[in-house]
Short mmCIF file of C-alpha atoms in Angstrom, two decimals:
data_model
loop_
_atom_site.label_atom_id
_atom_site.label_comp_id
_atom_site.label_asym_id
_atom_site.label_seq_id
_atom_site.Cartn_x
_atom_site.Cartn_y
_atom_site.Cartn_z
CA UNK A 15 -112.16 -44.75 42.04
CA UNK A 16 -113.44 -43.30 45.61
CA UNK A 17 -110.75 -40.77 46.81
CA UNK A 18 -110.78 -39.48 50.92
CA UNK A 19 -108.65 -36.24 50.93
CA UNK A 20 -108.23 -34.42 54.00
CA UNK A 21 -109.33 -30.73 54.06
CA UNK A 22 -107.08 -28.66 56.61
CA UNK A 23 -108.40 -25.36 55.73
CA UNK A 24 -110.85 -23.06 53.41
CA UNK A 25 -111.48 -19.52 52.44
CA UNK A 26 -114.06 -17.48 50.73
CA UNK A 27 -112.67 -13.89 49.72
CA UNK A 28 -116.28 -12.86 47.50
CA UNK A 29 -116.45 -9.29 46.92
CA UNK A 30 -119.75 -7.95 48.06
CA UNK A 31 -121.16 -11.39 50.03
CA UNK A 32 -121.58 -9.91 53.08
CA UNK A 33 -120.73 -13.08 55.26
CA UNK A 34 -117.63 -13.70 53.03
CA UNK A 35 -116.63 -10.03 52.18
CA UNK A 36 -113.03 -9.86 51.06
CA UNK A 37 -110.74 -6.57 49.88
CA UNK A 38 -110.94 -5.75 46.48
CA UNK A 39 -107.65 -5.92 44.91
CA UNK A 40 -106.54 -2.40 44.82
CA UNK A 41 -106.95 -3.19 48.90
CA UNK A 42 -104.94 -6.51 49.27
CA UNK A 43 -102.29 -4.75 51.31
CA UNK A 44 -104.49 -4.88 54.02
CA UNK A 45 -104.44 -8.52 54.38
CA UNK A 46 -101.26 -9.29 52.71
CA UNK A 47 -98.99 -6.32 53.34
CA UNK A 48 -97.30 -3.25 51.33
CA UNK A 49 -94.08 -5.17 50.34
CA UNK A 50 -94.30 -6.78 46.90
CA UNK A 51 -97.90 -5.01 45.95
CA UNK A 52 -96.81 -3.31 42.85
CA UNK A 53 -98.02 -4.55 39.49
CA UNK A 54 -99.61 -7.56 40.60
CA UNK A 55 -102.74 -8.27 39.01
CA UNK A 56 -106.27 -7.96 40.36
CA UNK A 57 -106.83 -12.11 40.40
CA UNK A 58 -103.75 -12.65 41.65
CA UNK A 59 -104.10 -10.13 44.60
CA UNK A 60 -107.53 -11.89 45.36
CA UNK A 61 -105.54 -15.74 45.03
CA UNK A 62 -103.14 -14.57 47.66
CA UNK A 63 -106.00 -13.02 49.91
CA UNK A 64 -107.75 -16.27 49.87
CA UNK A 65 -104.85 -18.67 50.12
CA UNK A 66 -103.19 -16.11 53.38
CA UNK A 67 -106.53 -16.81 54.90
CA UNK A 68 -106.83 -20.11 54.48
CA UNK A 69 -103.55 -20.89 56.18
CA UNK A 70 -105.12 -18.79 59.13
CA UNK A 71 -102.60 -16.50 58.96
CA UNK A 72 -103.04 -13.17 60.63
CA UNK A 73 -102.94 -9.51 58.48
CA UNK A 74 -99.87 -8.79 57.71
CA UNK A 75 -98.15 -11.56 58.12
CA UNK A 76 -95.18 -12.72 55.62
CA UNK A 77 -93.83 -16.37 55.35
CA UNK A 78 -90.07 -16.95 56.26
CA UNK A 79 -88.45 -19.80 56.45
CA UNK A 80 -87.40 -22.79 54.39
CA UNK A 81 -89.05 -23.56 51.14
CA UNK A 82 -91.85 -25.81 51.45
CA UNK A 83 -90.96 -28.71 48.59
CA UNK A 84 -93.70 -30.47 49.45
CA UNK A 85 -96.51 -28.25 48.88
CA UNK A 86 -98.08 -28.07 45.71
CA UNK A 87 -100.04 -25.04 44.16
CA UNK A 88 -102.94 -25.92 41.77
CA UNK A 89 -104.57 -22.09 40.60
CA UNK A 90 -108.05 -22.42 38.53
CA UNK A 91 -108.57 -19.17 36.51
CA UNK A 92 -109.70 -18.55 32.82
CA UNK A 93 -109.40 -14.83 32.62
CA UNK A 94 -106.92 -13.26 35.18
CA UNK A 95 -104.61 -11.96 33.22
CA UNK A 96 -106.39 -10.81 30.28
CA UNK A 97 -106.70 -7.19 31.05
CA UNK A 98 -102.51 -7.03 31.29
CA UNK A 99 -102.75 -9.21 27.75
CA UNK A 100 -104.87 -6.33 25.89
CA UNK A 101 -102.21 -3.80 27.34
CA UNK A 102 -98.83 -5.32 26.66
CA UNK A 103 -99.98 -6.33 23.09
CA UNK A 104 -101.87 -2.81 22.85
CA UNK A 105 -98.41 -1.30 23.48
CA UNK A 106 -96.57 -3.42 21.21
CA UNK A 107 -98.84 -2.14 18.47
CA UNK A 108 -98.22 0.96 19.38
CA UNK A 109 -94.43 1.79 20.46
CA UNK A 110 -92.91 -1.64 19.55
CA UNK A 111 -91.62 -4.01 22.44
CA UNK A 112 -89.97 -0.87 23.73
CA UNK A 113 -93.40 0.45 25.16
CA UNK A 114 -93.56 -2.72 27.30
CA UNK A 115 -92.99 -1.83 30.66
CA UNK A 116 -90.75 -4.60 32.80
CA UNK A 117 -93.08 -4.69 35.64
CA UNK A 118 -96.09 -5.60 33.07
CA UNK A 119 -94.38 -8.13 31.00
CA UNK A 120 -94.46 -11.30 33.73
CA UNK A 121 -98.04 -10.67 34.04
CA UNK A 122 -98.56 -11.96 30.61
CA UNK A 123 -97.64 -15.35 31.20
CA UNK A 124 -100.91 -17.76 31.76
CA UNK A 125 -99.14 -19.21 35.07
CA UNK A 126 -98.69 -15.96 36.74
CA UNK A 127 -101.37 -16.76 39.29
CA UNK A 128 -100.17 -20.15 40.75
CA UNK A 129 -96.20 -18.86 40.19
CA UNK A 130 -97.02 -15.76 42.14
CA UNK A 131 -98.68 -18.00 44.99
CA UNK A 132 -95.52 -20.55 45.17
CA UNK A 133 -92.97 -17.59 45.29
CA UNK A 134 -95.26 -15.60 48.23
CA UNK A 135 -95.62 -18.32 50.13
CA UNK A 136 -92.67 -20.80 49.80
CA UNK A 137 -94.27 -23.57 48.06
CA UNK A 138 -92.14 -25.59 46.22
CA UNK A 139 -94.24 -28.44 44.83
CA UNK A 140 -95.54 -29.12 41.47
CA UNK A 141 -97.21 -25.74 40.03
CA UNK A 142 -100.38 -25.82 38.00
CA UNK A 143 -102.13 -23.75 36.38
CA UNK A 144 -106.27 -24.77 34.76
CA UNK A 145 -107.99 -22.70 32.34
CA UNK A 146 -110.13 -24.73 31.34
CA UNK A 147 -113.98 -22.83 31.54
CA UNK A 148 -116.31 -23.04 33.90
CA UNK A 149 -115.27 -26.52 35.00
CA UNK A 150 -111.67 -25.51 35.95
CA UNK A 151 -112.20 -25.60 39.80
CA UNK A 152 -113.67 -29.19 39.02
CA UNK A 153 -110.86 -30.51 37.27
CA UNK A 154 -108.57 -28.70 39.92
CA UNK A 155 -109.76 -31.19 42.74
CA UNK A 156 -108.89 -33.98 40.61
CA UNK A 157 -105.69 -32.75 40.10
CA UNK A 158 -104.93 -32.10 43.47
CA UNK A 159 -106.35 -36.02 44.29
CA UNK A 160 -103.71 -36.89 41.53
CA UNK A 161 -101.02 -35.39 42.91
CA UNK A 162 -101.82 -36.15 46.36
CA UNK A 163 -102.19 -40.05 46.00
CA UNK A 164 -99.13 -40.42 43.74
CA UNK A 165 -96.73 -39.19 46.41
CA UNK A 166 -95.89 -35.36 43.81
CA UNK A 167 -97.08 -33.70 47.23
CA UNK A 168 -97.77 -33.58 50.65
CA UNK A 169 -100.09 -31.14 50.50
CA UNK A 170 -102.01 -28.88 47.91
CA UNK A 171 -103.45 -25.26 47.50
CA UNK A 172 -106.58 -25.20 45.55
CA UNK A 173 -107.08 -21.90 44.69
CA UNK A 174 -109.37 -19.93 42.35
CA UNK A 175 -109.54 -16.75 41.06
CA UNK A 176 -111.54 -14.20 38.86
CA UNK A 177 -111.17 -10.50 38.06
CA UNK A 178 -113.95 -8.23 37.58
CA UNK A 179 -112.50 -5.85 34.80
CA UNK A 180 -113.71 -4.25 30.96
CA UNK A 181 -111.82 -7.41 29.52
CA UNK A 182 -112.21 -9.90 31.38
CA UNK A 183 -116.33 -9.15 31.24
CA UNK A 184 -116.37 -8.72 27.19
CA UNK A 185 -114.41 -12.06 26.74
CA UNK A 186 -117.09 -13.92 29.04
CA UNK A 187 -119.62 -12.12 27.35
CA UNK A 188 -121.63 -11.57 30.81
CA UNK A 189 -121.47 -10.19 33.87
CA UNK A 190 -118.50 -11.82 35.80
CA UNK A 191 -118.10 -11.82 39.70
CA UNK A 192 -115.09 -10.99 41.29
CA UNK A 193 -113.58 -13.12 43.89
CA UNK A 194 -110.93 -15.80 45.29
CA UNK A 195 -111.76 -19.21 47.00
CA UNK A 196 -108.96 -21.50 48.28
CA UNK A 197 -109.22 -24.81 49.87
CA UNK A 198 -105.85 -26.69 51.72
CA UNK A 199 -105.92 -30.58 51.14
CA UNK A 200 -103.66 -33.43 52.11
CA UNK A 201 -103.91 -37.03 52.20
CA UNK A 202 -106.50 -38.52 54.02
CA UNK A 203 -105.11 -40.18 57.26
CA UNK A 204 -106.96 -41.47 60.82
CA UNK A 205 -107.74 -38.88 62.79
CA UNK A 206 -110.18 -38.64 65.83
CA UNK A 207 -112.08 -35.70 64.29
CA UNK A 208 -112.01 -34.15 60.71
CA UNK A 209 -112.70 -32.71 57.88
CA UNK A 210 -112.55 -34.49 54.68
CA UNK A 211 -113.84 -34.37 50.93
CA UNK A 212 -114.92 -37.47 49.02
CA UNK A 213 -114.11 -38.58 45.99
CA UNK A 214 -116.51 -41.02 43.66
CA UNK A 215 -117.59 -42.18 46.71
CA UNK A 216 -119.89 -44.62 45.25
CA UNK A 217 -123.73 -45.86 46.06
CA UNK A 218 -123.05 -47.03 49.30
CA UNK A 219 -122.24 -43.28 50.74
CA UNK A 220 -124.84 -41.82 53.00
CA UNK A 221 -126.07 -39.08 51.26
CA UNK A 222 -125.63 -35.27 52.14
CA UNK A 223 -127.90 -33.35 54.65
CA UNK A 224 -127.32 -30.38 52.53
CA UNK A 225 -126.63 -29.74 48.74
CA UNK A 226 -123.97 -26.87 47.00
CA UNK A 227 -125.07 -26.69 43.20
CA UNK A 228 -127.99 -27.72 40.81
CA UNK A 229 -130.84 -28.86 43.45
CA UNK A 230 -129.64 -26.83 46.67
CA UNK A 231 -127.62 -23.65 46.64
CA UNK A 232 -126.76 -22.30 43.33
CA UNK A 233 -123.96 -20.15 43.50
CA UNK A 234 -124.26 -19.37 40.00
CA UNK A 235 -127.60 -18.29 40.54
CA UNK A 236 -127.16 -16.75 44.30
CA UNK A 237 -124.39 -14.84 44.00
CA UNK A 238 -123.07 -14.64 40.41
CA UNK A 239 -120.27 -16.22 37.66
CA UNK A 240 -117.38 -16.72 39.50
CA UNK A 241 -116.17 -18.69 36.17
CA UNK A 242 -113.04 -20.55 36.72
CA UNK A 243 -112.94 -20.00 40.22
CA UNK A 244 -116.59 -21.35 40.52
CA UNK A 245 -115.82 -25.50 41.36
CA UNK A 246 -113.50 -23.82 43.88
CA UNK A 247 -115.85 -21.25 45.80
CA UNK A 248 -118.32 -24.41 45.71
CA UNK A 249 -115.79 -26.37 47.74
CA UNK A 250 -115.09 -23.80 50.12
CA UNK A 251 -118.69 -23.13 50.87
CA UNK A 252 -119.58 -26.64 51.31
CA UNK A 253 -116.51 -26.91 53.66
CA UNK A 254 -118.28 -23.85 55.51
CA UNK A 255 -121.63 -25.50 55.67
CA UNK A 256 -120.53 -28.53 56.90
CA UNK A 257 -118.52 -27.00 59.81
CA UNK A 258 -119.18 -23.57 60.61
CA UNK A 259 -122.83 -24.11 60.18
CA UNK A 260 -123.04 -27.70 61.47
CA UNK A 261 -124.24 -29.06 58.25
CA UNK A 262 -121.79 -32.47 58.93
CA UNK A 263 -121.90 -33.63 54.99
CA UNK A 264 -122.82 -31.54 52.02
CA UNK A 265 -122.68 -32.94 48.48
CA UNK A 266 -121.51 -30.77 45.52
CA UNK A 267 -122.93 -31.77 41.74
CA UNK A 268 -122.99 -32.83 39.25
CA UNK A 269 -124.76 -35.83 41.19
CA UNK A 270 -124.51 -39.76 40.26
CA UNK A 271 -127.66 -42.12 39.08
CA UNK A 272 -127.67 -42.83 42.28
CA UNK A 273 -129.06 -38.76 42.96
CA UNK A 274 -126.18 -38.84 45.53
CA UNK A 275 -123.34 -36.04 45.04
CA UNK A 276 -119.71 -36.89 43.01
CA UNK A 277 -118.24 -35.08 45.53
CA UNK A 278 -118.90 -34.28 49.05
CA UNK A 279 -117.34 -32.40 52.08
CA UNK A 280 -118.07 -33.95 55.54
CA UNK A 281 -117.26 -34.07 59.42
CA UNK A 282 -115.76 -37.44 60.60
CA UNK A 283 -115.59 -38.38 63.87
CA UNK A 284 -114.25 -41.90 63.30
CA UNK A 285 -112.49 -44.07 60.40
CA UNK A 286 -114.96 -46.59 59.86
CA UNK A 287 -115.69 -46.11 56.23
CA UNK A 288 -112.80 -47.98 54.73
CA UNK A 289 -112.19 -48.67 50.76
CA UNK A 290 -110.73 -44.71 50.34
CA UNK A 291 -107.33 -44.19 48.45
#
């Protein structure tokens, strides 16, 4: 089924890409603030970078105000937590559950990413977490369509992040990139002017002047693994291309029979392609 989202705002925090260089974690504070630093993890440090930029807010800056129930936060990462995991259960060999300190213990839950991004930033939607390989970011779209066209949310944070540690890089057995990509959706509505991903949207779409993936720019192959986080930097960068570098529609694969893109990110300037959910 053809899906129209809107897309209200994107961020690329990629360590080391010079037109998208973010903080490394132990750095966050710089983007984020001192208060509430301690003992967060690497991934999830780079998830809040991404998702405070994304919003356009400036450095610094903390959220106050009523919680947001409408929001939703969808998080896409396989191995952000892993390094705390080898620790904590490391220590529990080791001293019992005594040698577990209090500050490392939340990190162990598999959520901690998309919890941590809900509690910073007042969202209180549905809260999801994928790990589900290199297809997470993928399968986070659809879940943010899902949740978006069944009335869960008003709006969603797709967000994905990967860490760059010992652990993290022996359990992908390769080298692993380091980095945070976060994309704002709603539902689509008319507007004048916008930005808006697509969805399945079938034979009859015009097809993209540019291509993100297999075919056109591999960020696999440019820049590196960004594993989970990968379907997620590939969004953001074809929301990039299609504005900031006047690109108007750029697909993203895999592509259909059709050798048009499953998904792509595009400029409208009117509503006259109807048949969207």
């Amino acid at each position: 089924m053809k899906t129209r989202l809107l897309l209200t705002g994107w961020s690329l925090h990629l360590l080391g890409i010079e037109e998208f260089d973010g903080v490394p974690p132990e750095k966050a504070a710089t983007v984020l603030g001192r208060k509430g630093m301690l003992y967060k993890e690497p991934s999830t440090r780079l998830a809040l970078c991404a998702v405070h930029r994304a919003l356009g807010f400036e450095p610094g800056h903390r959220v106050t105000g009523p919680i947001e129930t409408g929001t939703a936060v969808v998080a896409c990462s396989n191995l952000g937590n892993v390094e705390t995991v080898a620790k904590v259960t490391r220590a529990v060999e080791a001293e019992g559950g005594r040698g577990v300190s209090v500050l490392d213990a939340p990190n162990v839950s598999p959520n901690v990413v998309a919890s941590t991004v809900a509690l910073w930033f007042g969202f209180g939607g549905p809260n999801l977490m994928l790990c589900s390989g290199s297809t997470a970011g993928h399968a986070g779209l659809r879940m943010a369509s899902l949740l978006l066209r069944s009335g869960r949310a008003t709006r969603v944070v797709l967000v994905g992040a990967e860490p760059e540690d010992e652990i993290a890089s022996i359990l992908h057995d390769g080298p692993l990139r380091s980095g945070s990509a976060c994309v704002i959706l709603e539902p689509w509505r008319e507007k004048a002017s916008s930005l808006v991903v697509d969805i399945d949207p079938g034979d009859a779409a015009p097809l993209p002047r540019r291509t993100v993936g297999s075919g056109g720019f591999d960020v696999k192959e440019r820049w590196g693994d960004f594993y989970g986080a990968h379907g997620v930097v590939e969004l953001a960068l074809a929301a990039h291309l299609a504005v900031a570098e006047g690109e108007g529609r750029v697909g993203i694969g895999p592509h259909r029979p059709d050798g048009g893109p499953s998904v792509s990110v595009a400029v409208t300037h009117h509503s006259d392609e109807m048949g969207y959910r």
